[in-house]
Coordinates of C-alpha atoms in Angstrom, one line a residue:
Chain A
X1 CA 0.0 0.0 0.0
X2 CA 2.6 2.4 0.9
X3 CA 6.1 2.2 -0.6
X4 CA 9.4 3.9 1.4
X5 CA 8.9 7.6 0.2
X6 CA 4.9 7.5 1.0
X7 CA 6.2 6.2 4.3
X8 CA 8.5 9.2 4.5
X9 CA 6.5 11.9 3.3
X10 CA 3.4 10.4 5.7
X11 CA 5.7 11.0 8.7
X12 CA 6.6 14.3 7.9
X13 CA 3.0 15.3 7.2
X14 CA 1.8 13.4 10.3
X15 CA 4.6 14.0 13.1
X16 CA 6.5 16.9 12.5
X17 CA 7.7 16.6 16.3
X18 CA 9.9 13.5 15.5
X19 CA 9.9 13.1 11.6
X20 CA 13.2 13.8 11.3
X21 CA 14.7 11.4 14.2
X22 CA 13.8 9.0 11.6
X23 CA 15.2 7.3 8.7
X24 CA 13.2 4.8 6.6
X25 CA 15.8 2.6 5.2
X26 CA 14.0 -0.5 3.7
X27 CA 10.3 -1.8 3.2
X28 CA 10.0 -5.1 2.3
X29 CA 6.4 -6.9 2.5
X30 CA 8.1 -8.6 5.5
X31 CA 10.3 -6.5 7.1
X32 CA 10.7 -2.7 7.4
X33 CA 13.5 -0.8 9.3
X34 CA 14.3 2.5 10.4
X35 CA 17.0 4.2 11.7
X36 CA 17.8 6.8 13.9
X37 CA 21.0 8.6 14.7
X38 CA 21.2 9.7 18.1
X39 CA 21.2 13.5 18.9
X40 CA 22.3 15.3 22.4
X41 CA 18.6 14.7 23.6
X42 CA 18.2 11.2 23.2
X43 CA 21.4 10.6 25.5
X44 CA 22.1 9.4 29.2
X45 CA 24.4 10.0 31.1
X46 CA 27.8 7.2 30.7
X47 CA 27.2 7.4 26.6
X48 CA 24.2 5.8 26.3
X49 CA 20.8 6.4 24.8
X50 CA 17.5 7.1 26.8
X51 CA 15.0 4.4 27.2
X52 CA 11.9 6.7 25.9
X53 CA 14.3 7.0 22.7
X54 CA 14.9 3.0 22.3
X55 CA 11.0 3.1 23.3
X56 CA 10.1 5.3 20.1
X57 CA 11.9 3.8 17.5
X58 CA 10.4 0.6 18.3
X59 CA 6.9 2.0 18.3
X60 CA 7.6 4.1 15.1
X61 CA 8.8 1.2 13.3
X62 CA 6.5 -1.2 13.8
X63 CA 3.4 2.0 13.3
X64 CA 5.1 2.0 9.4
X65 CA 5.1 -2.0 9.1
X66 CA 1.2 -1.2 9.6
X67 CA 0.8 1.6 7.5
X68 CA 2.6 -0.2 4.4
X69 CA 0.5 -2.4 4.3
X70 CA -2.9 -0.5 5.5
X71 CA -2.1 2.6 3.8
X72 CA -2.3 6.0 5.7
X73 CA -5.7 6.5 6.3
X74 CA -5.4 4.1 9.6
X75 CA -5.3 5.9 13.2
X76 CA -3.7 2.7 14.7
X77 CA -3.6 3.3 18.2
X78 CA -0.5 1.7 20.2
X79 CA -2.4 -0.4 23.1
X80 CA 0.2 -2.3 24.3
X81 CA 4.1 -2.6 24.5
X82 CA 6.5 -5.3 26.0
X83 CA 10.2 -4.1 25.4
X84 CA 13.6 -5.6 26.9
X85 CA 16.5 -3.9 27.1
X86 CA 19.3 -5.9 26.8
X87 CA 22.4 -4.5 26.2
X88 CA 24.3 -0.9 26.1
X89 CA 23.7 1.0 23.1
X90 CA 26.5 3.4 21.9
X91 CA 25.9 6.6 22.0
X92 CA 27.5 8.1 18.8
X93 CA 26.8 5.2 16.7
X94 CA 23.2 5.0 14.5
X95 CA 20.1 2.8 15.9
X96 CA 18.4 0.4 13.4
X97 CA 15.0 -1.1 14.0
X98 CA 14.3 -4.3 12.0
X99 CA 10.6 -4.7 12.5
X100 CA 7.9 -7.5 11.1
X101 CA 4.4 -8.0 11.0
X102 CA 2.9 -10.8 12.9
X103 CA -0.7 -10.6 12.7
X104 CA -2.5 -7.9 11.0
X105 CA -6.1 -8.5 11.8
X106 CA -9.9 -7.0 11.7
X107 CA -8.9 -4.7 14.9
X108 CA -5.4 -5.5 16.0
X109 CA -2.5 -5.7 14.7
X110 CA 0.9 -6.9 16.2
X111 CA 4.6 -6.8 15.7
X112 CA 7.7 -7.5 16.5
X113 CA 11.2 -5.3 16.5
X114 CA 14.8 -6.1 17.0
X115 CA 16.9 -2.8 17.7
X116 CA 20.8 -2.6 17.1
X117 CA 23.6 -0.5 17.6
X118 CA 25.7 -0.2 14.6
X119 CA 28.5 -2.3 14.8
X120 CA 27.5 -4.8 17.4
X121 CA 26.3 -7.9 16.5
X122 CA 23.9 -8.7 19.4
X123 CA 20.2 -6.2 19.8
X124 CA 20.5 -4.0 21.8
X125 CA 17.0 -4.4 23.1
X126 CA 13.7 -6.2 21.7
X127 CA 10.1 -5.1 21.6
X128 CA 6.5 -6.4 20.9
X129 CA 3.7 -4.2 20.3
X130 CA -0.2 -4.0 19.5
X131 CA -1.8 -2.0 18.0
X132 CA -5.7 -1.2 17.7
X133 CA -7.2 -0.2 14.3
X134 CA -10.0 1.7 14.3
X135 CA -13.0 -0.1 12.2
X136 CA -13.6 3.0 10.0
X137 CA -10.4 3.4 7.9
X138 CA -11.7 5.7 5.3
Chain B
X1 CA 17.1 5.9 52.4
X2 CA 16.1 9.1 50.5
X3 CA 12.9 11.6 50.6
X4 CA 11.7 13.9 48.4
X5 CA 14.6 16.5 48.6
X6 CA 17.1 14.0 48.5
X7 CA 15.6 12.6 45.0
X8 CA 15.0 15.8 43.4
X9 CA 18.5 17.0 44.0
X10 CA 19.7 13.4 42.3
X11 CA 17.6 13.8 39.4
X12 CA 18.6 17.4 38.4
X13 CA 22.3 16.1 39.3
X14 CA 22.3 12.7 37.2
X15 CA 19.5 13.5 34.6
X16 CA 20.1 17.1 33.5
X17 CA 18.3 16.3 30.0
X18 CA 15.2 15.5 31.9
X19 CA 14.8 16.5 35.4
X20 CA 13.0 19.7 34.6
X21 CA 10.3 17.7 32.7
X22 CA 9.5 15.9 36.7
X23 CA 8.2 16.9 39.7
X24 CA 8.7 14.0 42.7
X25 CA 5.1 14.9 44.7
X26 CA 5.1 12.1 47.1
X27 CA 7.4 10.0 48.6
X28 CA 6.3 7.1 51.0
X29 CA 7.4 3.6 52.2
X30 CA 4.9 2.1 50.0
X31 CA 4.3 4.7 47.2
X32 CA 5.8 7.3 45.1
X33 CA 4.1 9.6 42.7
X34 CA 6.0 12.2 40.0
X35 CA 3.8 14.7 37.9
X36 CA 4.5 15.6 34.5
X37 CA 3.1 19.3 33.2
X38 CA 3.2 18.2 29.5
X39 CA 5.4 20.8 26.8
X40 CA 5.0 21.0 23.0
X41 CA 7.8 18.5 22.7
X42 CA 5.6 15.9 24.4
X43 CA 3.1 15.9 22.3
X44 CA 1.4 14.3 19.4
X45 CA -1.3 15.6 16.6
X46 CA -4.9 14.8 17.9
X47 CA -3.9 17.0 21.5
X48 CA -2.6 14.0 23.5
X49 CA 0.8 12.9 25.0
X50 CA 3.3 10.9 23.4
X51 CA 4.1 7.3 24.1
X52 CA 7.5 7.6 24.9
X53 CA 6.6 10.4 27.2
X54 CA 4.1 8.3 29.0
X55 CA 6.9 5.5 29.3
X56 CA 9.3 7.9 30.4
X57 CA 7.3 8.8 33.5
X58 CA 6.9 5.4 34.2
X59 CA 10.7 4.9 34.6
X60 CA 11.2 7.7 36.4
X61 CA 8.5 6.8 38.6
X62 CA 9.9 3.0 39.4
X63 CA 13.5 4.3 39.1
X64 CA 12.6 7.0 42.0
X65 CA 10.8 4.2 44.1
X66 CA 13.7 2.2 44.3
X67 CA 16.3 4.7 44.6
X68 CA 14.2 6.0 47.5
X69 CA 14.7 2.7 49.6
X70 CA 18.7 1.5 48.4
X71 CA 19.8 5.1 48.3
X72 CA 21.4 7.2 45.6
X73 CA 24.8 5.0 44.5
X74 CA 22.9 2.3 42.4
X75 CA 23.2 2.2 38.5
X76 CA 19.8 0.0 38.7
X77 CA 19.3 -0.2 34.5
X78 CA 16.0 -1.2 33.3
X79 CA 16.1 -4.7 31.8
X80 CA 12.3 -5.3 31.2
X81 CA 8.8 -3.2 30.8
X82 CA 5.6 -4.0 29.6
X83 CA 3.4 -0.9 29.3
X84 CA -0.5 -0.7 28.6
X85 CA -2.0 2.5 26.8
X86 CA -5.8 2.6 27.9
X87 CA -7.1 5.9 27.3
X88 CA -6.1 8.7 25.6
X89 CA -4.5 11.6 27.8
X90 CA -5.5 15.4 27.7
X91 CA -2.9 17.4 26.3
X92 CA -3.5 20.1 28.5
X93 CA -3.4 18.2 31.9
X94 CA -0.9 17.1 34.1
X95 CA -0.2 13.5 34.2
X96 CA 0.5 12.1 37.4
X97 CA 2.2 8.4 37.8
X98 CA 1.7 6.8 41.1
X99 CA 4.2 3.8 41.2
X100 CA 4.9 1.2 44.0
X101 CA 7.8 -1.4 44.2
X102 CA 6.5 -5.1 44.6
X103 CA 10.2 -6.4 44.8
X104 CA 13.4 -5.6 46.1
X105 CA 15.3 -8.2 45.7
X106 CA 19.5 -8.7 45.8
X107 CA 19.8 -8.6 41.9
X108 CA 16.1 -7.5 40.7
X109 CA 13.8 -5.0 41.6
X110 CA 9.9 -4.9 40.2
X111 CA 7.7 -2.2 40.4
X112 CA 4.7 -0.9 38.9
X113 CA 3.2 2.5 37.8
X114 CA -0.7 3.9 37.2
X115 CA -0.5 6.8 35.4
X116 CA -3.3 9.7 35.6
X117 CA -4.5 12.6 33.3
X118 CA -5.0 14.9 36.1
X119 CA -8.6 15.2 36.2
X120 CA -9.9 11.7 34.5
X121 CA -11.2 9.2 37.0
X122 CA -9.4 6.1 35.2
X123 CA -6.0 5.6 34.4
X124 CA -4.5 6.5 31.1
X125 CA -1.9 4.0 31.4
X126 CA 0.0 1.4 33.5
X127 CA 3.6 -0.1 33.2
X128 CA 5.7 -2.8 35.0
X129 CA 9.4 -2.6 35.1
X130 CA 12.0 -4.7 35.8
X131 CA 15.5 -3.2 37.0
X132 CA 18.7 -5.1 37.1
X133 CA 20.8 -4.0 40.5
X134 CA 24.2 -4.5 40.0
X135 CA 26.1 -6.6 42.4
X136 CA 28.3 -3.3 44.0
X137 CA 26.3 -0.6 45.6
X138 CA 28.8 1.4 47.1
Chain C
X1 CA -24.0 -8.5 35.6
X2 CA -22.7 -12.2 37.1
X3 CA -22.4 -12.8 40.7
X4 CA -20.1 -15.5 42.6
X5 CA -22.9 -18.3 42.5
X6 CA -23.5 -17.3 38.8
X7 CA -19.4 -17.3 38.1
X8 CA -18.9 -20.7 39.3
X9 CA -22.0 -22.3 37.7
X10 CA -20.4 -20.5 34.5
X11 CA -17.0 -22.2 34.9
X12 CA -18.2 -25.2 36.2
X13 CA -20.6 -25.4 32.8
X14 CA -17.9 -24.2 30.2
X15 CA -14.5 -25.0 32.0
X16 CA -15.4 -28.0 33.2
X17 CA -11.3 -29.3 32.7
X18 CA -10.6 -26.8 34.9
X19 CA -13.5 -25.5 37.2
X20 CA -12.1 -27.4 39.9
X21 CA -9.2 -26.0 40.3
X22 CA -10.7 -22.8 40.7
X23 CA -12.9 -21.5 44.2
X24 CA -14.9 -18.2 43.7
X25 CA -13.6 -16.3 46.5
X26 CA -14.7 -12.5 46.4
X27 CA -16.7 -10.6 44.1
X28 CA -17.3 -6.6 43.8
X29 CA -18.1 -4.2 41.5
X30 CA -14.1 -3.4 41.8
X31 CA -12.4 -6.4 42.9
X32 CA -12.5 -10.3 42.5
X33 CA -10.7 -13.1 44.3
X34 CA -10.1 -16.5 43.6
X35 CA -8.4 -19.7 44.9
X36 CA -6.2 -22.4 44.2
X37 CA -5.7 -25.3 46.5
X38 CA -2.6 -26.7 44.7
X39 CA -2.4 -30.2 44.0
X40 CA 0.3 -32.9 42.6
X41 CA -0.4 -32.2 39.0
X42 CA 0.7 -28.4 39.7
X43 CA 3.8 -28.9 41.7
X44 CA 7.4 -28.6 40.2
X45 CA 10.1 -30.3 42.3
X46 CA 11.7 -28.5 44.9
X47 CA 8.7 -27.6 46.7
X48 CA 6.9 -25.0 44.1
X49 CA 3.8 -24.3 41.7
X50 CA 5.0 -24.9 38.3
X51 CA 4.7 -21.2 35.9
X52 CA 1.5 -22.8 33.8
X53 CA -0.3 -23.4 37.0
X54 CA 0.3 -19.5 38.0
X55 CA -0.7 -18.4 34.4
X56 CA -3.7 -19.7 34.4
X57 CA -5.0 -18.4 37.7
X58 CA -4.2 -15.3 36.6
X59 CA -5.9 -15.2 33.4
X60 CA -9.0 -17.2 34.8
X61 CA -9.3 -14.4 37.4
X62 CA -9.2 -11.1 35.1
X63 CA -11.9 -13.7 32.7
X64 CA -14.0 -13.8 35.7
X65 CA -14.0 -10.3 36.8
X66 CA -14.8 -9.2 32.8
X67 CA -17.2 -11.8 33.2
X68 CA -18.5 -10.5 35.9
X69 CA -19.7 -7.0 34.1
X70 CA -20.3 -8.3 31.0
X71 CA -22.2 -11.0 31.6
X72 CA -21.7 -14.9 30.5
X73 CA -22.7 -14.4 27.2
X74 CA -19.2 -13.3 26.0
X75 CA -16.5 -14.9 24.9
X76 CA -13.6 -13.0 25.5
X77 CA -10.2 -14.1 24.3
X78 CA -6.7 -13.6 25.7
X79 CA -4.6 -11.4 23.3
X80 CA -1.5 -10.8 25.4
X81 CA -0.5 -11.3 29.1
X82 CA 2.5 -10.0 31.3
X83 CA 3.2 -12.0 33.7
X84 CA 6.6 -11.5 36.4
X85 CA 7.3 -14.2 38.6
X86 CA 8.5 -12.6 42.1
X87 CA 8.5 -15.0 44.4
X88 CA 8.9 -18.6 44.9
X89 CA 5.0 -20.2 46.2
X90 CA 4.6 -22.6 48.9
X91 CA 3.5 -26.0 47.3
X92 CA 1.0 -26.5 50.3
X93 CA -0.9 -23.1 50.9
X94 CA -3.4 -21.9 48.4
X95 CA -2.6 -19.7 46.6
X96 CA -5.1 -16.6 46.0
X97 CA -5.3 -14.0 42.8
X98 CA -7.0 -10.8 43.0
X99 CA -8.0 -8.6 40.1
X100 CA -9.3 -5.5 39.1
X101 CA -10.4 -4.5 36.0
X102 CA -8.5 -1.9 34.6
X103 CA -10.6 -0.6 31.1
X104 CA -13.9 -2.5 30.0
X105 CA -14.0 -1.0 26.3
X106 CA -15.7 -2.0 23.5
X107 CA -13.4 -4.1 21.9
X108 CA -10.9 -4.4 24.6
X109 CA -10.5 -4.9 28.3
X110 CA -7.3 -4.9 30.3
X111 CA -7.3 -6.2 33.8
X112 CA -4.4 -6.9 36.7
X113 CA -4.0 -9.3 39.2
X114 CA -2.0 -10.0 42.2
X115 CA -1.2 -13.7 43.1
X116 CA -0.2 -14.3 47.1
X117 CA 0.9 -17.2 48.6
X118 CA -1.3 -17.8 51.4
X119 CA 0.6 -16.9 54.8
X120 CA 3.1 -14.7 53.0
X121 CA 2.7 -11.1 53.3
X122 CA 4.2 -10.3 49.6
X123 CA 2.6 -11.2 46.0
X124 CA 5.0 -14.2 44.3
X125 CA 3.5 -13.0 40.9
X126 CA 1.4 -10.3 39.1
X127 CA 0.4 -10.4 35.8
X128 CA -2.1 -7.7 33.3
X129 CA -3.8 -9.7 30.2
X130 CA -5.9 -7.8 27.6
X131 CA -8.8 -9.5 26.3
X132 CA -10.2 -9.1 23.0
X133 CA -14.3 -8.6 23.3
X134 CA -16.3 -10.0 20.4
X135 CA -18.3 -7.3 18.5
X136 CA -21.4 -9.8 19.0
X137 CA -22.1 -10.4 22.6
X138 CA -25.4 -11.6 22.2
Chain D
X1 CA 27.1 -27.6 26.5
X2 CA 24.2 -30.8 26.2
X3 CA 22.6 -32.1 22.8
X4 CA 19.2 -33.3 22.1
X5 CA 19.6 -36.6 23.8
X6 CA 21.0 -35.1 27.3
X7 CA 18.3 -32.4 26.9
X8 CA 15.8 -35.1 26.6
X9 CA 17.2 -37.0 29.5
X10 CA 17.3 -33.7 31.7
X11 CA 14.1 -33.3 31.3
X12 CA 12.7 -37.0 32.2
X13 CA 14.3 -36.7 35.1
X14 CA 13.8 -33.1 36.6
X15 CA 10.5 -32.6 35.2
X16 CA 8.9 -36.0 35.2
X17 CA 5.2 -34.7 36.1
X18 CA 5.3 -33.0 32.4
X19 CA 8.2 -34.6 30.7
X20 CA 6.3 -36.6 28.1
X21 CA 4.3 -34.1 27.2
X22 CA 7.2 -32.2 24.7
X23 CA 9.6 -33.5 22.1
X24 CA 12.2 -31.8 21.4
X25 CA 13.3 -31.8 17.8
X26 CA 16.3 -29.7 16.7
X27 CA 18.8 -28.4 19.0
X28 CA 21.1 -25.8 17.1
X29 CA 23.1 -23.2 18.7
X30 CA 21.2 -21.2 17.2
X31 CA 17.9 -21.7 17.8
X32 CA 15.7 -24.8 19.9
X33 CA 12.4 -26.5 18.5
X34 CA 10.2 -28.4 20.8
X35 CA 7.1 -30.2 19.5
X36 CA 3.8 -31.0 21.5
X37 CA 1.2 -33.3 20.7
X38 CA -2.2 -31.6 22.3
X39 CA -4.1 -34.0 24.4
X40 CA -7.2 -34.0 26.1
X41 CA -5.7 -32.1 29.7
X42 CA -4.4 -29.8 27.4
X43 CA -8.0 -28.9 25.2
X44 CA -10.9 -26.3 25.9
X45 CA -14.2 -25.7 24.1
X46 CA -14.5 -24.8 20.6
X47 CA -11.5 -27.3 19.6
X48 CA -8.6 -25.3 20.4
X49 CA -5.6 -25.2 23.1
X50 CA -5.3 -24.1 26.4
X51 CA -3.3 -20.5 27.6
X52 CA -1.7 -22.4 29.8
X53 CA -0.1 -25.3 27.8
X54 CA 1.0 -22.5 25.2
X55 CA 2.7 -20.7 28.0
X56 CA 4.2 -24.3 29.3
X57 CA 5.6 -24.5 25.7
X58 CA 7.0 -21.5 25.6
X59 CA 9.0 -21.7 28.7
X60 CA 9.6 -24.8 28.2
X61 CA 11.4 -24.0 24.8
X62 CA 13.6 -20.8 26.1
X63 CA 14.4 -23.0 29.5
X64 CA 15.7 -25.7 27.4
X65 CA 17.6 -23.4 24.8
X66 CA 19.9 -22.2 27.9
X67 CA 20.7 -25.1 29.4
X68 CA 21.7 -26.3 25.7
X69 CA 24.1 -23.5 26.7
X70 CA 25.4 -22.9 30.1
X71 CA 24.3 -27.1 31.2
X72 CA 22.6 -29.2 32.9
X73 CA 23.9 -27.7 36.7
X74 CA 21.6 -24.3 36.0
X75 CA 18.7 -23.5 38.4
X76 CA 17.3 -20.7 36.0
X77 CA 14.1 -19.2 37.2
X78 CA 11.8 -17.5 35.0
X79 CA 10.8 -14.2 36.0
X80 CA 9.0 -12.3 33.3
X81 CA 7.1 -13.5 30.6
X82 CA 5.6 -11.7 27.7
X83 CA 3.2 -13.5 25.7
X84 CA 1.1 -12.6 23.2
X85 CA -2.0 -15.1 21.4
X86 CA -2.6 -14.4 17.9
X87 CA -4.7 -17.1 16.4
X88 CA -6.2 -20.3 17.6
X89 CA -4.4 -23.1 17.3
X90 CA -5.9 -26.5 16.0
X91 CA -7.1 -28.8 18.8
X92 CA -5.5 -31.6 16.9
X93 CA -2.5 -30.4 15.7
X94 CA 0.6 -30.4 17.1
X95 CA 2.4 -27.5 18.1
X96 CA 6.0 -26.4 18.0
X97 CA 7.8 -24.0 19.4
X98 CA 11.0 -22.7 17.5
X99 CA 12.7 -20.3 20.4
X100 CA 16.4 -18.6 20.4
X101 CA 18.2 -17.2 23.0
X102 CA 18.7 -13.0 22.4
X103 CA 20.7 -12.5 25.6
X104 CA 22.9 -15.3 27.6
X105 CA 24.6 -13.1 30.6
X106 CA 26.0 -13.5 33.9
X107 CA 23.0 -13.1 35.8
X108 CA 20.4 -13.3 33.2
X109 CA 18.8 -14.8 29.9
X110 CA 16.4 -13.7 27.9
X111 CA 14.9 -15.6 24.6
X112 CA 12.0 -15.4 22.5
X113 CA 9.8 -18.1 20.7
X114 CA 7.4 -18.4 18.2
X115 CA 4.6 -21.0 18.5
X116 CA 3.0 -22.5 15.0
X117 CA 0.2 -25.0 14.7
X118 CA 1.4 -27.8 12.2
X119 CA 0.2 -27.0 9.0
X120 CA -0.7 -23.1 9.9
X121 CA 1.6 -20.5 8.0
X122 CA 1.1 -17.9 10.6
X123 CA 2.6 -18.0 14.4
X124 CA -0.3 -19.0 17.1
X125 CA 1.0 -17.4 19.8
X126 CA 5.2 -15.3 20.5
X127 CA 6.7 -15.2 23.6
X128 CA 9.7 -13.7 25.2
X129 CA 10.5 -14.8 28.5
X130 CA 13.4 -14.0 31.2
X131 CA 15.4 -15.9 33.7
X132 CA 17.4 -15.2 36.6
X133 CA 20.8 -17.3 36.5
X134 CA 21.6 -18.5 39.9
X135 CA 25.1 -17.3 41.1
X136 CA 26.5 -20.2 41.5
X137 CA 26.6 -23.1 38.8
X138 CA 28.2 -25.8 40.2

């Protein structure tokens, strides 16, 4: 429904606040991921990046693996998140969310998202989130 | 092991970036509650509060809790959370996150969080969050 | 909508693999209780209540307390459930959940529960499921 | 560390009250598939599978992909569980759960798992679960 630069544009249209924290890099019918290149604001203290931050990519990835393949008219609505934090992300190297699709149904939808740190092989953290889709689309 | 002055002077010491955005209201044995006054930067199109905003407070809000019974030296990281968005939060109102610690253990703490649009009867959302305590606390 | 006498004729009619596990303790408008005596088949070796045994209380408690409101006509499926394990549970005292309802909605509800060893002043596990309401509850 | 045939063993003999209940099929380093034939115990109305058995499985499936790591001598304890249910599996189906470990540290492990109904295309039910590695090993 939506290809990498309806994505983009939809996200700069639709969140101005955070459009440009991220970068659409690939959208697959399976996969999608986004990047993000941390700023001043989305650091800790000890070189690391924020929790809210690791929080938001995750949510905004997985929001796009919806809308490419509901198209933008959808108000999906995160209900639920599970993330894990797992290891220290660097703080001057890029974040990159690979996020898939598990169920895309009537009124929810659910995914799943693996965030690195550029250069480590290991995530960084994991997250799973629903989503509810409002039954009037149009 | 710390009260309310205690905390607030470690938050704008450790957390520059975001102490300003908390206020620590309450701090019991049993209970601690931080307050929010939402900014531009916290919100999202529709007049309601961002998601990583919400999940922020909830950190805080655990991360206080603890720190408030082993004392200001821990690095406790968050490994785990699993957060629940049930209503949609007023732009214009104070959100208020009321969070209680149900463990304290030797490596693991748990805690969880009910957060409030100042104003609304029912919650708006509610987290659980696990922290890792590392081994040395002094 | 459902009362204790009408919850247990409900579970006993429709769960009938596993109504006996389950005593009706408590039920208000806000609040709902219920037991498990644990027996062999729920035991794990070194003196504990095996994980599955502590899941299922939990979601048969927040089922019963939607139940409760809604009546027994629903059927109401578990989309997702959170579930930390605290605390390691007697294998000989009950073991008791309590839940709250946290959001009825129209196509969601999202309830908590707290699960106590009996005799033991702190929960060994909490958990929050989200249900998924069917559109036709009739 | 062990193989499929001292995984197999393990399990007889620590959990014998639900060792014959899962086969475990492929034992990589990568990643751990467990298979389980659904019988009665295991069933509720409408022909599909209990919450409970797909949570077993799950845990089951992450437990068993440590120990294929660190050994046999590991008392890991689960302490969080994420789970989400997606679609209803078959009542006479088997099910298998195809879980990898994300995170094998000093204190602890976390690992996620996917659970497919034989012959279904789509995931059933996901999971990511945590556990707390004792200190000591030996």
């Amino acid at each position: 429904m939506m290809n990498k630069a309806g994505l983009t544009a939809f996200l700069q249209k639709s969140f101005p606040q955070v459009a440009d924290d991220f970068q659409i890099d690939t959208v697959l019918e399976t996969e999608l991921s986004v990047c993000l290149t941390p700023q001043d604001r989305h650091l800790r203290p000890g070189g690391t990046v924020s929790g809210p931050t690791l929080f938001g990519l995750a949510d905004v990835s997985i929001y796009l693996a919806i809308l490419s393949r509901i198209g933008p008219k959808a108000l999906a609505v995160t209900t639920n998140c599970s993330i894990d934090f797992m290891r220290k992300p660097a703080a001057d190297r890029d974040l990159i969310a690979v996020a898939r699709l598990l169920k895309l149904g009537r009124v929810l939808a659910v995914g799943d998202t693996m965030i690195y740190s550029d250069g480590m092989p290991d995530p960084v953290a994991r997250a799973t989130l629903t989503y509810s889709i409002p039954p009037k689309q149009a």
